[in-house]
CSV table of C-alpha atoms and ligand atoms in Angstrom, one decimal:
chain,number,residue,atom,x,y,z
A,1,UNK,CA,80.7,185.2,245.9
A,2,UNK,CA,83.1,185.6,243.1
A,3,UNK,CA,80.2,186.6,240.9
A,4,UNK,CA,79.0,189.2,243.3
A,5,UNK,CA,82.5,190.7,243.4
A,6,UNK,CA,82.7,191.0,239.7
A,7,UNK,CA,79.4,192.6,239.5
A,8,UNK,CA,80.6,195.1,242.0
A,9,UNK,CA,83.8,195.7,240.1
A,10,UNK,CA,81.9,196.2,237.0
A,11,UNK,CA,79.7,198.7,238.8
A,12,UNK,CA,82.7,200.7,240.0
A,13,UNK,CA,84.3,200.5,236.6
A,14,UNK,CA,81.4,202.0,234.8
A,15,UNK,CA,80.9,204.5,237.5
A,16,UNK,CA,84.4,205.7,236.9
A,17,UNK,CA,83.9,206.0,233.2
A,18,UNK,CA,80.7,207.8,233.7
A,19,UNK,CA,82.4,210.2,236.1
A,20,UNK,CA,85.1,210.9,233.5
A,21,UNK,CA,82.5,211.5,230.8
A,22,UNK,CA,80.5,213.8,233.0
A,23,UNK,CA,83.6,215.7,233.9
A,24,UNK,CA,84.5,216.1,230.3
A,25,UNK,CA,81.0,217.2,229.3
A,26,UNK,CA,81.1,219.8,232.1
A,27,UNK,CA,84.6,221.0,230.9
A,28,UNK,CA,83.3,221.4,227.4
A,29,UNK,CA,80.3,223.3,228.6
A,30,UNK,CA,82.4,225.7,230.6
A,31,UNK,CA,85.0,226.0,227.8
A,32,UNK,CA,82.2,226.8,225.3
A,33,UNK,CA,80.8,229.5,227.5
A,34,UNK,CA,84.2,230.9,228.2
A,35,UNK,CA,84.9,231.1,224.5
A,36,UNK,CA,81.5,232.8,223.8
A,37,UNK,CA,82.2,235.3,226.6
A,38,UNK,CA,85.6,236.0,225.0
A,39,UNK,CA,87.5,235.0,228.1
A,40,UNK,CA,90.2,233.1,226.3
A,41,UNK,CA,93.5,234.8,225.6
A,42,UNK,CA,96.3,234.2,223.2
A,43,UNK,CA,99.8,234.4,224.8
A,44,UNK,CA,103.2,234.3,223.2
A,45,UNK,CA,106.5,232.5,224.0
A,46,UNK,CA,109.7,233.7,222.4
A,47,UNK,CA,111.8,231.4,220.2
A,48,UNK,CA,115.5,232.3,219.9
A,49,UNK,CA,118.0,231.8,217.1
A,50,UNK,CA,120.9,230.0,218.7
A,51,UNK,CA,123.5,231.8,216.6
A,52,UNK,CA,122.4,235.3,217.4
A,53,UNK,CA,120.6,234.6,220.7
A,54,UNK,CA,117.9,237.0,219.6
A,55,UNK,CA,114.2,236.4,219.5
A,56,UNK,CA,113.4,235.2,215.9
A,57,UNK,CA,109.8,234.1,216.5
A,58,UNK,CA,107.1,233.4,219.0
A,59,UNK,CA,104.7,230.5,219.6
A,60,UNK,CA,101.0,231.5,220.2
A,61,UNK,CA,99.5,229.5,223.1
A,62,UNK,CA,96.0,229.6,224.4
A,63,UNK,CA,95.2,230.6,227.9
A,64,UNK,CA,92.0,230.1,229.8
A,65,UNK,CA,91.9,232.1,233.0
A,66,UNK,CA,89.5,230.7,235.6
A,67,UNK,CA,87.6,232.8,238.2
A,68,UNK,CA,90.5,232.7,240.7
A,69,UNK,CA,93.0,234.2,238.3
A,70,UNK,CA,94.6,230.8,237.7
A,71,UNK,CA,94.7,229.0,234.4
A,72,UNK,CA,93.2,225.8,233.2
A,73,UNK,CA,96.0,223.9,231.4
A,74,UNK,CA,95.6,223.5,227.6
A,75,UNK,CA,96.6,219.9,228.0
A,76,UNK,CA,93.3,219.5,229.8
A,77,UNK,CA,91.0,221.5,227.6
A,78,UNK,CA,92.5,221.1,224.1
A,79,UNK,CA,91.6,217.4,224.1
A,80,UNK,CA,88.1,218.2,225.2
A,81,UNK,CA,87.8,220.9,222.5
A,82,UNK,CA,89.0,218.3,219.9
A,83,UNK,CA,86.6,215.7,221.2
A,84,UNK,CA,83.6,218.0,221.0
A,85,UNK,CA,84.6,219.7,217.7
A,86,UNK,CA,84.8,223.1,219.4
A,87,UNK,CA,88.4,223.2,218.3
A,88,UNK,CA,87.3,224.1,214.8
A,89,UNK,CA,85.8,227.5,215.8
A,90,UNK,CA,88.3,228.0,218.6
A,91,UNK,CA,91.1,227.3,216.2
A,92,UNK,CA,89.8,229.9,213.7
A,93,UNK,CA,89.7,232.4,216.6
A,94,UNK,CA,93.3,231.6,217.5
A,95,UNK,CA,94.3,232.0,214.0
A,96,UNK,CA,92.6,235.4,213.7
A,97,UNK,CA,94.2,236.6,217.0
A,98,UNK,CA,97.6,235.3,215.8
A,99,UNK,CA,97.3,237.2,212.5
A,100,UNK,CA,96.1,240.3,214.2
A,101,UNK,CA,99.1,240.1,216.6
A,102,UNK,CA,101.5,239.4,213.7
A,103,UNK,CA,100.3,242.4,211.9
A,104,UNK,CA,100.9,244.6,215.0
A,105,UNK,CA,104.4,243.1,215.6
A,106,UNK,CA,105.4,243.5,212.0
A,107,UNK,CA,104.1,247.1,211.9
A,108,UNK,CA,106.1,247.9,215.1
A,109,UNK,CA,109.3,247.0,213.3
A,110,UNK,CA,109.7,243.4,214.2
A,111,UNK,CA,109.5,242.7,210.5
A,112,UNK,CA,111.0,239.2,210.3
A,113,UNK,CA,109.4,237.8,213.5
A,114,UNK,CA,107.7,234.5,212.8
A,115,UNK,CA,104.5,233.5,214.6
A,116,UNK,CA,103.9,229.8,215.2
A,117,UNK,CA,100.3,228.7,215.6
A,118,UNK,CA,99.2,225.3,216.9
A,119,UNK,CA,96.8,223.5,214.6
A,120,UNK,CA,95.0,220.3,215.5
A,121,UNK,CA,94.5,217.4,213.1
A,122,UNK,CA,90.8,217.9,213.7
A,123,UNK,CA,91.0,221.4,212.2
A,124,UNK,CA,93.0,220.1,209.2
A,125,UNK,CA,90.2,217.5,208.6
A,126,UNK,CA,87.4,220.0,209.0
A,127,UNK,CA,85.5,221.3,206.0
A,128,UNK,CA,86.9,224.3,204.1
A,129,UNK,CA,89.8,224.8,206.6
A,130,UNK,CA,92.2,226.1,204.0
A,131,UNK,CA,89.6,228.3,202.5
A,132,UNK,CA,88.7,229.8,205.8
A,133,UNK,CA,92.3,230.5,206.5
A,134,UNK,CA,92.7,232.1,203.1
A,135,UNK,CA,89.8,234.5,203.9
A,136,UNK,CA,91.5,235.4,207.2
A,137,UNK,CA,94.8,236.0,205.5
A,138,UNK,CA,93.2,238.4,203.0
A,139,UNK,CA,91.6,240.2,205.9
A,140,UNK,CA,94.9,240.8,207.7
A,141,UNK,CA,97.4,241.0,204.9
A,142,UNK,CA,100.2,239.3,206.8
A,143,UNK,CA,103.1,237.7,204.9
A,144,UNK,CA,102.2,234.0,205.3
A,145,UNK,CA,105.8,232.8,205.1
A,146,UNK,CA,106.1,234.4,208.6
A,147,UNK,CA,103.3,232.2,209.9
A,148,UNK,CA,104.2,228.7,210.9
A,149,UNK,CA,101.6,226.0,211.6
A,150,UNK,CA,102.7,223.6,214.3
A,151,UNK,CA,100.9,220.3,213.8
A,152,UNK,CA,100.7,217.8,216.6
A,153,UNK,CA,99.3,214.4,216.1
A,154,UNK,CA,97.4,214.4,219.4
A,155,UNK,CA,94.6,212.3,218.0
A,156,UNK,CA,94.9,209.2,215.9
A,157,UNK,CA,95.2,210.3,212.3
A,158,UNK,CA,92.0,209.2,210.7
A,159,UNK,CA,91.7,210.0,207.0
A,160,UNK,CA,95.4,210.8,206.5
A,161,UNK,CA,94.8,211.7,202.9
A,162,UNK,CA,92.4,214.5,203.8
A,163,UNK,CA,94.9,215.8,206.4
A,164,UNK,CA,97.8,215.7,203.9
A,165,UNK,CA,95.8,217.4,201.2
A,166,UNK,CA,94.8,220.1,203.6
A,167,UNK,CA,98.5,220.7,204.5
A,168,UNK,CA,99.4,221.0,200.9
A,169,UNK,CA,96.6,223.6,200.4
A,170,UNK,CA,98.0,225.6,203.3
A,171,UNK,CA,101.5,225.2,202.0
A,172,UNK,CA,100.3,226.6,198.7
A,173,UNK,CA,99.0,229.7,200.5
A,174,UNK,CA,102.6,230.3,201.6
A,175,UNK,CA,102.6,229.1,205.2
A,176,UNK,CA,105.4,227.3,206.9
A,177,UNK,CA,104.7,224.0,208.4
A,178,UNK,CA,106.3,222.3,211.5
A,179,UNK,CA,105.8,219.0,213.2
A,180,UNK,CA,105.3,219.7,216.9
A,181,UNK,CA,106.5,217.3,219.6
A,182,UNK,CA,108.4,215.3,217.1
A,183,UNK,CA,109.3,211.8,218.3
A,184,UNK,CA,106.2,211.4,220.5
A,185,UNK,CA,102.7,210.3,219.9
A,186,UNK,CA,101.8,208.6,216.6
A,187,UNK,CA,103.9,210.7,214.2
A,188,UNK,CA,105.4,208.3,211.8
A,189,UNK,CA,108.5,208.7,209.6
A,190,UNK,CA,106.5,208.0,206.5
A,191,UNK,CA,104.6,211.3,207.0
A,192,UNK,CA,107.9,213.1,206.5
A,193,UNK,CA,107.8,212.3,202.9
A,194,UNK,CA,104.2,212.8,202.3
A,195,UNK,CA,103.8,216.1,204.1
A,196,UNK,CA,105.1,219.5,203.0
A,197,UNK,CA,107.1,220.1,206.1
A,198,UNK,CA,109.7,222.9,206.8
A,199,UNK,CA,110.8,222.2,210.3
A,200,UNK,CA,110.8,219.6,213.1
A,201,UNK,CA,110.2,220.6,216.7
A,202,UNK,CA,112.1,218.4,219.1
A,203,UNK,CA,109.8,217.5,222.0
A,204,UNK,CA,110.8,218.7,225.4
A,205,UNK,CA,111.0,215.2,226.8
A,206,UNK,CA,114.2,214.7,224.7
A,207,UNK,CA,115.6,218.0,225.9
A,208,UNK,CA,114.8,217.7,229.6
A,209,UNK,CA,117.0,214.8,230.7
A,210,UNK,CA,120.1,215.7,228.8
A,211,UNK,CA,122.9,214.6,231.1
A,212,UNK,CA,122.4,210.9,230.9
A,213,UNK,CA,123.2,210.7,227.2
A,214,UNK,CA,120.4,208.3,226.1
A,215,UNK,CA,118.0,211.3,225.7
A,216,UNK,CA,120.6,213.4,224.0
A,217,UNK,CA,121.1,210.7,221.4
A,218,UNK,CA,117.4,211.0,220.4
A,219,UNK,CA,117.6,214.8,220.1
A,220,UNK,CA,120.8,214.5,218.1
A,221,UNK,CA,119.2,211.9,215.8
A,222,UNK,CA,116.1,214.0,215.2
A,223,UNK,CA,118.3,217.0,214.3
A,224,UNK,CA,120.5,214.9,212.0
A,225,UNK,CA,117.4,213.5,210.3
A,226,UNK,CA,115.9,216.9,209.9
A,227,UNK,CA,119.0,218.2,208.2
A,228,UNK,CA,119.2,215.2,205.9
A,229,UNK,CA,115.7,216.1,204.8
A,230,UNK,CA,116.6,219.8,204.4
A,231,UNK,CA,114.4,220.7,207.3
A,232,UNK,CA,115.3,223.2,210.1
A,233,UNK,CA,114.9,222.4,213.8
A,234,UNK,CA,113.8,224.0,217.0
A,235,UNK,CA,113.9,222.4,220.5
A,236,UNK,CA,111.2,223.2,223.1
A,237,UNK,CA,111.4,223.0,226.9
A,238,UNK,CA,115.0,224.4,227.3
A,239,UNK,CA,115.4,225.2,230.9
A,240,UNK,CA,119.2,225.1,231.5
A,241,UNK,CA,122.2,226.6,229.8
A,242,UNK,CA,123.9,223.2,229.3
A,243,UNK,CA,120.9,222.1,227.3
A,244,UNK,CA,121.2,225.1,225.0
A,245,UNK,CA,124.9,224.6,224.6
A,246,UNK,CA,124.5,221.0,223.6
A,247,UNK,CA,121.7,221.8,221.2
A,248,UNK,CA,123.9,224.4,219.6
A,249,UNK,CA,126.7,221.9,219.3
A,250,UNK,CA,124.5,219.4,217.5
A,251,UNK,CA,123.3,222.0,215.0
A,252,UNK,CA,119.9,222.9,216.3
A,253,UNK,CA,118.9,226.3,214.9
A,254,UNK,CA,116.4,227.6,217.5
A,255,UNK,CA,115.4,227.1,221.1
A,256,UNK,CA,112.3,227.9,223.2
A,257,UNK,CA,111.9,227.5,226.9
A,258,UNK,CA,111.7,228.9,230.4
A,259,UNK,CA,115.4,229.6,230.4
A,260,UNK,CA,114.7,232.5,228.1
A,261,UNK,CA,111.0,233.4,228.6
A,262,UNK,CA,107.7,232.0,229.6
A,263,UNK,CA,104.6,232.5,227.5
A,264,UNK,CA,103.3,236.1,228.0
A,265,UNK,CA,100.5,238.4,226.8
A,266,UNK,CA,101.1,240.5,223.7
A,267,UNK,CA,101.7,243.7,225.6
A,268,UNK,CA,104.4,242.0,227.7
A,269,UNK,CA,105.9,240.6,224.5
A,270,UNK,CA,106.4,244.2,223.2
A,271,UNK,CA,108.2,245.1,226.4
A,272,UNK,CA,110.3,242.0,226.2
A,273,UNK,CA,111.3,242.7,222.6
A,274,UNK,CA,112.0,246.3,223.4
A,275,UNK,CA,114.3,245.4,226.3
A,276,UNK,CA,116.2,243.0,224.1
A,277,UNK,CA,116.8,245.7,221.5
A,278,UNK,CA,117.9,248.1,224.2
A,279,UNK,CA,120.4,245.7,225.6
A,280,UNK,CA,122.0,244.9,222.3
B,301,C2E,P1,103.1,222.7,222.6
B,301,C2E,O1,102.5,223.2,221.3
B,301,C2E,O2,104.1,221.6,222.6
B,301,C2E,O3,103.6,224.0,223.4
B,301,C2E,C1,104.7,224.0,224.2
B,301,C2E,C2,104.3,223.8,225.7
B,301,C2E,O4,105.4,223.7,226.5
B,301,C2E,C3,103.5,225.0,226.2
B,301,C2E,O5,102.6,224.5,227.2
B,301,C2E,C4,104.6,225.8,226.9
B,301,C2E,O6,104.1,226.7,227.9
B,301,C2E,C5,105.4,224.7,227.5
B,301,C2E,N1,106.8,225.1,227.7
B,301,C2E,C6,107.5,226.0,227.1
B,301,C2E,N2,108.8,226.1,227.6
B,301,C2E,C7,108.9,225.2,228.6
B,301,C2E,C8,109.9,224.8,229.5
B,301,C2E,O7,111.0,225.3,229.5
B,301,C2E,N3,109.6,223.9,230.4
B,301,C2E,C9,108.3,223.3,230.5
B,301,C2E,N4,108.1,222.4,231.4
B,301,C2E,N5,107.4,223.7,229.6
B,301,C2E,C10,107.6,224.6,228.7
B,301,C2E,P2,101.1,224.9,227.3
B,301,C2E,O8,100.9,226.4,226.9
B,301,C2E,O9,100.6,224.5,228.6
B,301,C2E,O10,100.4,224.2,226.1
B,301,C2E,C11,100.3,222.8,226.1
B,301,C2E,C12,99.8,222.2,224.8
B,301,C2E,O11,98.5,222.6,224.5
B,301,C2E,C13,100.7,222.8,223.6
B,301,C2E,O12,101.9,222.1,223.5
B,301,C2E,C14,99.7,222.5,222.4
B,301,C2E,O13,99.8,221.1,222.0
B,301,C2E,C15,98.4,222.7,223.1
B,301,C2E,N6,97.9,224.1,222.7
B,301,C2E,C16,98.2,225.3,223.3
B,301,C2E,N7,97.6,226.3,222.6
B,301,C2E,C17,96.9,225.7,221.6
B,301,C2E,C18,96.1,226.2,220.5
B,301,C2E,O14,95.9,227.4,220.3
B,301,C2E,N8,95.6,225.3,219.6
B,301,C2E,C19,95.9,224.0,219.7
B,301,C2E,N9,95.4,223.1,218.8
B,301,C2E,N10,96.6,223.5,220.7
B,301,C2E,C20,97.2,224.3,221.6
B,302,MG,MG1,103.4,223.9,219.7
B,303,MG,MG1,105.5,221.3,221.2
B,304,MG,MG1,104.9,219.8,223.7
């Protein structure tokens, strides 16, 4: 009887795995065709300097609208894109769109606005990544020091040497480099010395539960660590004024979150920036 049960359990177990795999394959198929049909969009979320309370930069975020006008969350499809390798082509498209948008924003007079682009470890490890980026850069003639690459260690860092070398090549091209979601995932302190980093991005989980001070201690420590290493900081996921006040107190330079603005299409961003200028 026991044996029969375990066979049954095994059956259900592999069935579950198979279901997940099938779902993932289906997701990749739909994502690939959405990408080929140019249905993906790049949106932008403002990043504010805490001393001026003005928008100093924006983060570019992928949006995949489904047939009902809703969006499939990046946290679902980015891992699938990484898993399948589609992230390499998709990431180049994101970069191109980001550079195109940067050129428009800078031409419209927002000359110092930085544009942060999320870059996956898989992209950094792909062949000729830096060379491809260099080609794009020459096509769009944007000042690379205004483009920040946000690196998240969402997948285990295989071949760390390749990744680190790729980051150095990008740094040599003039880009700024940030570690995204710092303090979560696999990111280890030893990378801080090996990678050419300009800024740490405090993960929103350390910002969200600020009142019980355990979480605040972590944010405070990350910011202190960054400053010791001559890095600047930005905190994501700021939703309440008290969080922003505390971040300012502990020396965080920039903030990003729903308190100020949600991600929006480029045309809305222009309106947002214009409104800010009018109200100053
Ligand atoms: P991320 O890079 O950490 O981006 C910040 C995420 O936090 C975004 O989620 C943003 O919409 C969300 N967020 C911003 N402010 C708040 C807030 O106040 N409260 C809360 N609850 N959330 C806030 P989103 O757009 O869903 O993206 C999720 C993740 O997907 C990103 O996290 C990033 O890791 C990945 N991703 C998005 N676009 C790209 C891309 O173009 N390339 C790559 N490789 N990854 C991307
Ligand atoms: Mg990011
Ligand atoms: Mg982040
Ligand atoms: Mg995050």
